[in-house]
Amino acid sequence: MADPNCIFCKIVAGDIPSEKIYEDEHVFAFMDISPLSQGHCLIIPKEHAVTLHETSNEVLSKVLPVASRIVKAMGISTYNLLQNNGEIAHQAVMHAHFHIIPRRNTGEGLGISWQTKEGVDQKTIADAIRSKF
Ligand code: AMP
Ligand code: ZN
């Protein structure tokens, strides 16, 4: 179901213009309006859901193959695939989406600051996840 207040639902419906790359029954892909690098584009499930985990697995399984096809069509081999969930994680548009951000050199595209956290008990967390799977 589309959300009438959602900008990406409006793009899927054609009510807001976009530079469309690809569309099928479940997936829509278009160029990002504020690109971080040449070729920065977005792949979205057509169904409205805010986050990855609220999107159906059936539709999710259709999204990554489209990402792979777009990468090959662009002829790039270095890129970031980015998917933000929630405001704290820098999600600005509340309709689940995947970014492809080409990286042709180290200064271009997404800046990543990798801050390792000390003292995290990974085994306990893994045990908790395994028990609920
Ligand atoms: P995020 O921070 O992951 O929610 O990223 C949202 C992305 O959507 C940003 O890269 C925006 O530039 C992009 N965006 C927002 N509005 C539009 C639009 N109308 N057409 C294309 N891209 C958009
Ligand atoms: Zn939406």
Coordinates of C-alpha atoms in Angstrom, one line a residue, residues 15-97:
D15 CA 3.3 12.1 -9.2
I16 CA 6.8 13.5 -8.6
P17 CA 9.3 13.3 -11.5
S18 CA 12.4 11.2 -11.3
E19 CA 15.2 10.1 -13.5
K20 CA 14.0 6.5 -13.7
I21 CA 16.5 3.7 -14.5
Y22 CA 14.4 0.6 -14.0
E23 CA 11.0 -0.6 -12.9
D24 CA 9.4 -4.0 -12.5
E25 CA 6.4 -5.3 -10.5
H26 CA 8.2 -4.9 -7.2
V27 CA 11.2 -2.7 -7.6
F28 CA 11.8 0.9 -8.8
A29 CA 15.3 2.5 -9.4
F30 CA 16.1 6.1 -10.0
M31 CA 18.9 8.6 -9.8
D32 CA 19.5 10.4 -6.5
I33 CA 18.6 14.1 -6.6
S34 CA 21.6 15.1 -4.6
P35 CA 24.3 12.7 -5.7
L36 CA 27.4 12.1 -3.6
S37 CA 29.2 10.8 -6.7
Q38 CA 28.6 10.4 -10.4
G39 CA 26.0 7.6 -10.7
H40 CA 24.6 7.8 -7.2
C41 CA 21.2 6.1 -7.5
L42 CA 18.5 4.6 -5.3
I43 CA 16.7 1.3 -5.5
I44 CA 13.4 1.0 -3.7
P45 CA 10.8 -1.7 -3.1
K46 CA 7.5 -0.3 -4.6
E47 CA 5.6 -1.3 -1.5
H48 CA 5.7 1.3 1.2
A49 CA 7.6 0.2 4.3
V50 CA 9.9 2.5 6.4
T51 CA 12.7 0.1 7.1
L52 CA 14.4 -3.0 5.7
H53 CA 12.9 -5.3 8.3
E54 CA 9.4 -4.0 7.7
T55 CA 9.7 -4.8 4.0
S56 CA 8.5 -8.3 3.0
N57 CA 11.2 -10.9 2.4
E58 CA 9.6 -11.7 -1.0
V59 CA 10.2 -8.1 -2.2
L60 CA 13.6 -7.8 -0.6
S61 CA 14.7 -10.8 -2.6
K62 CA 14.0 -8.9 -5.8
V63 CA 16.0 -5.8 -4.8
L64 CA 19.6 -6.9 -4.6
P65 CA 19.6 -8.5 -8.1
V66 CA 18.5 -5.1 -9.5
A67 CA 21.3 -3.4 -7.6
S68 CA 23.8 -5.9 -9.1
R69 CA 22.5 -5.3 -12.6
I70 CA 22.7 -1.5 -12.2
V71 CA 26.3 -1.7 -11.0
K72 CA 27.2 -3.9 -14.1
A73 CA 25.3 -1.5 -16.4
M74 CA 27.4 1.4 -15.0
G75 CA 30.6 -0.5 -15.5
I76 CA 31.9 0.2 -12.0
S77 CA 33.5 -2.2 -9.6
T78 CA 34.1 0.0 -6.6
Y79 CA 31.0 1.4 -4.8
N80 CA 29.2 1.5 -1.5
L81 CA 25.8 -0.1 -1.1
L82 CA 24.2 1.9 1.7
Q83 CA 20.9 1.3 3.5
N84 CA 19.9 3.5 6.4
N85 CA 17.2 2.6 8.9
G86 CA 15.8 5.2 11.3
E87 CA 16.7 8.8 12.0
I88 CA 19.7 7.9 14.2
A89 CA 21.1 5.9 11.3
H90 CA 20.7 9.0 9.0
Q91 CA 17.5 7.8 7.3
A92 CA 15.9 11.0 5.9
V93 CA 13.3 9.5 3.6
M94 CA 11.0 7.2 5.5
H95 CA 10.5 4.7 2.7
A96 CA 13.1 1.8 2.6
H97 CA 15.7 2.4 0.0

